[in-house]
Amino acid sequence: MTHLVSLRKFRIAVLMGLALPGLLLAQDQPRRGRKYTPPPPTAKITVTVIKATNGKPVENAAVVFHPMKEGKSEGNLELKSNEEGKVTIEVIPIGYTVRLQVIANGFETFGDDYPIPTDSKDIVVKLKRPDKQYSIYEKHADGQRGGNDSTPPPTTPPPSNPQ
């Protein structure tokens, strides 16, 4: 039995002797692999969607955020406005620009760019009802020619032939 005990002690001593230099070497060398970089600080962006005519909130409007860094899109995220017409998001990094799109049934689509220089940004979007479709066949106040306008279009004189 003493022989077995001494054999075990010998094996343990050999394993420790082999493992100890490896452990000491690993502590001296720099770690390899991925290095953790913390995420950038983000801003709290609140968008309120209201009707331009009476200021009432627009519920269930699609609010699409396009974060942009140095003019390049970083993807998009779509949220729906609540019963107060509000959407809040806290994932866009400070220093980015957000391209905002708001789409709601019965209203013109809204779009604009907003820089995000601080940790919070409140945006109010006033949606308008669609205007009448522009037609070239109707008379327009800005002097558009065509359609019901009875004045003939201006003509250019033919080029003169010097002979």
Short mmCIF file of C-alpha atoms in Angstrom, two decimals:
data_model
loop_
_atom_site.label_atom_id
_atom_site.label_comp_id
_atom_site.label_asym_id
_atom_site.label_seq_id
_atom_site.Cartn_x
_atom_site.Cartn_y
_atom_site.Cartn_z
CA MET A 1 0.00 0.00 0.00
CA THR A 2 2.86 2.38 0.71
CA HIS A 3 4.12 1.62 -2.71
CA LEU A 4 0.78 2.81 -4.24
CA VAL A 5 0.80 5.98 -2.16
CA SER A 6 4.33 6.84 -3.17
CA LEU A 7 3.47 6.15 -6.83
CA ARG A 8 0.50 8.56 -6.60
CA LYS A 9 2.67 11.22 -4.99
CA PHE A 10 5.22 10.77 -7.74
CA ARG A 11 2.57 11.20 -10.47
CA ILE A 12 1.16 14.32 -8.79
CA ALA A 13 4.65 15.79 -8.46
CA VAL A 14 5.38 15.14 -12.15
CA LEU A 15 2.07 16.71 -13.25
CA MET A 16 2.65 19.75 -11.05
CA GLY A 17 6.16 20.09 -12.41
CA LEU A 18 4.86 20.07 -15.96
CA ALA A 19 1.88 22.38 -15.35
CA LEU A 20 3.60 25.04 -13.21
CA PRO A 21 5.93 26.47 -15.90
CA GLY A 22 2.99 26.66 -18.32
CA LEU A 23 0.92 28.63 -15.82
CA LEU A 24 3.77 31.04 -15.10
CA LEU A 25 4.40 31.55 -18.83
CA ALA A 26 0.70 32.29 -19.50
CA GLN A 27 0.70 35.08 -16.92
CA ASP A 28 3.62 36.90 -18.55
CA GLN A 29 2.21 36.94 -22.09
CA PRO A 30 -0.52 39.32 -23.25
CA ARG A 31 -3.98 37.87 -23.66
CA ARG A 32 -5.11 36.95 -27.13
CA GLY A 33 -8.56 36.94 -28.62
CA ARG A 34 -11.29 39.53 -28.78
CA LYS A 35 -10.98 42.63 -26.71
CA TYR A 36 -14.09 44.07 -25.13
CA THR A 37 -15.02 47.55 -26.23
CA PRO A 38 -17.93 49.12 -24.40
CA PRO A 39 -20.83 50.39 -26.52
CA PRO A 40 -20.90 54.13 -27.22
CA PRO A 41 -23.14 56.35 -25.07
CA THR A 42 -26.65 56.63 -26.53
CA ALA A 43 -29.28 59.34 -26.65
CA LYS A 44 -32.91 59.18 -25.57
CA ILE A 45 -34.96 60.29 -28.58
CA THR A 46 -38.67 61.03 -28.15
CA VAL A 47 -40.80 61.61 -31.25
CA THR A 48 -44.33 63.00 -30.90
CA VAL A 49 -46.55 62.64 -33.98
CA ILE A 50 -49.50 65.06 -34.18
CA LYS A 51 -51.99 66.31 -36.77
CA ALA A 52 -50.99 69.67 -38.27
CA THR A 53 -54.62 70.85 -38.35
CA ASN A 54 -55.62 70.44 -34.70
CA GLY A 55 -52.56 69.16 -32.76
CA LYS A 56 -54.19 65.85 -31.79
CA PRO A 57 -51.90 62.81 -31.54
CA VAL A 58 -51.65 60.32 -34.39
CA GLU A 59 -51.83 56.77 -33.05
CA ASN A 60 -50.21 53.79 -34.81
CA ALA A 61 -48.00 55.88 -37.11
CA ALA A 62 -44.89 54.05 -38.34
CA VAL A 63 -41.82 55.95 -37.13
CA VAL A 64 -38.67 54.72 -38.90
CA PHE A 65 -35.23 55.64 -37.51
CA HIS A 66 -32.21 55.48 -39.83
CA PRO A 67 -29.05 56.14 -37.76
CA MET A 68 -26.33 57.62 -39.96
CA LYS A 69 -22.63 57.90 -39.20
CA GLU A 70 -20.60 60.15 -41.49
CA GLY A 71 -23.38 60.10 -44.12
CA LYS A 72 -23.68 56.30 -44.24
CA SER A 73 -26.73 54.42 -43.02
CA GLU A 74 -26.26 51.99 -40.14
CA GLY A 75 -29.57 50.16 -40.71
CA ASN A 76 -33.05 51.10 -39.53
CA LEU A 77 -35.58 50.49 -36.79
CA GLU A 78 -39.35 50.93 -37.04
CA LEU A 79 -41.66 51.59 -34.09
CA LYS A 80 -45.37 52.42 -33.90
CA SER A 81 -46.64 55.51 -32.06
CA ASN A 82 -48.78 54.94 -28.97
CA GLU A 83 -52.18 56.51 -28.17
CA GLU A 84 -50.41 59.75 -27.23
CA GLY A 85 -48.60 59.77 -30.60
CA LYS A 86 -45.23 59.15 -28.90
CA VAL A 87 -42.28 56.88 -29.64
CA THR A 88 -39.16 56.68 -27.47
CA ILE A 89 -35.88 55.02 -28.42
CA GLU A 90 -32.55 54.83 -26.57
CA VAL A 91 -30.17 52.99 -28.92
CA ILE A 92 -28.81 55.65 -31.28
CA PRO A 93 -25.29 56.80 -30.33
CA ILE A 94 -24.57 60.42 -29.46
CA GLY A 95 -22.88 62.18 -32.39
CA TYR A 96 -24.84 60.35 -35.07
CA THR A 97 -27.48 61.85 -37.34
CA VAL A 98 -30.88 60.19 -37.42
CA ARG A 99 -32.92 60.22 -40.61
CA LEU A 100 -36.53 60.11 -39.48
CA GLN A 101 -39.45 58.87 -41.57
CA VAL A 102 -43.06 58.96 -40.39
CA ILE A 103 -45.74 57.09 -42.33
CA ALA A 104 -49.44 57.11 -41.36
CA ASN A 105 -52.62 56.27 -43.26
CA GLY A 106 -54.35 59.38 -44.59
CA PHE A 107 -51.32 61.66 -44.16
CA GLU A 108 -48.36 62.78 -46.26
CA THR A 109 -45.14 60.88 -45.52
CA PHE A 110 -42.73 62.95 -43.43
CA GLY A 111 -38.95 62.78 -43.58
CA ASP A 112 -36.08 64.85 -42.19
CA ASP A 113 -32.55 64.51 -40.74
CA TYR A 114 -31.76 65.40 -37.11
CA PRO A 115 -28.26 65.58 -35.61
CA ILE A 116 -27.95 64.01 -32.14
CA PRO A 117 -25.32 66.09 -30.30
CA THR A 118 -26.53 65.45 -26.71
CA ASP A 119 -27.98 62.64 -24.62
CA SER A 120 -31.61 63.61 -25.30
CA LYS A 121 -33.63 64.87 -28.26
CA ASP A 122 -37.35 65.71 -28.48
CA ILE A 123 -38.86 65.88 -31.96
CA VAL A 124 -42.41 66.96 -32.82
CA VAL A 125 -43.72 65.88 -36.23
CA LYS A 126 -46.82 67.60 -37.62
CA LEU A 127 -48.46 65.47 -40.29
CA LYS A 128 -50.53 67.09 -43.06
CA ARG A 129 -53.31 65.67 -45.15
CA PRO A 130 -52.30 65.07 -48.77
CA ASP A 131 -52.65 67.98 -51.19
CA LYS A 132 -54.53 67.75 -54.43
CA GLN A 133 -52.54 65.98 -57.13
CA TYR A 134 -50.79 68.38 -59.49
CA SER A 135 -52.01 68.22 -63.09
CA ILE A 136 -50.55 69.83 -66.19
CA TYR A 137 -54.05 69.88 -67.68
CA GLU A 138 -55.35 72.50 -65.24
CA LYS A 139 -54.77 76.23 -65.04
CA HIS A 140 -52.30 77.23 -62.29
CA ALA A 141 -51.71 80.58 -60.64
CA ASP A 142 -47.94 80.41 -61.17
CA GLY A 143 -48.23 80.83 -64.92
CA GLN A 144 -48.10 77.19 -65.91
CA ARG A 145 -49.14 76.86 -69.53
CA GLY A 146 -51.27 74.04 -70.83
CA GLY A 147 -54.60 72.46 -69.99
CA ASN A 148 -57.48 74.98 -69.92
CA ASP A 149 -55.23 77.98 -70.56
CA SER A 150 -56.34 79.52 -73.86
CA THR A 151 -53.18 81.60 -74.34
CA PRO A 152 -50.94 80.00 -76.94
CA PRO A 153 -47.45 79.09 -75.82
CA PRO A 154 -44.72 81.59 -76.72
CA THR A 155 -43.08 80.98 -80.06
CA THR A 156 -39.52 81.63 -81.05
CA PRO A 157 -38.85 83.37 -84.34
CA PRO A 158 -37.24 81.24 -87.04
CA PRO A 159 -33.51 81.77 -87.41
CA SER A 160 -32.62 84.43 -89.96
CA ASN A 161 -30.63 83.44 -93.02
CA PRO A 162 -28.01 86.03 -93.91
CA GLN A 163 -27.58 85.90 -97.73
#
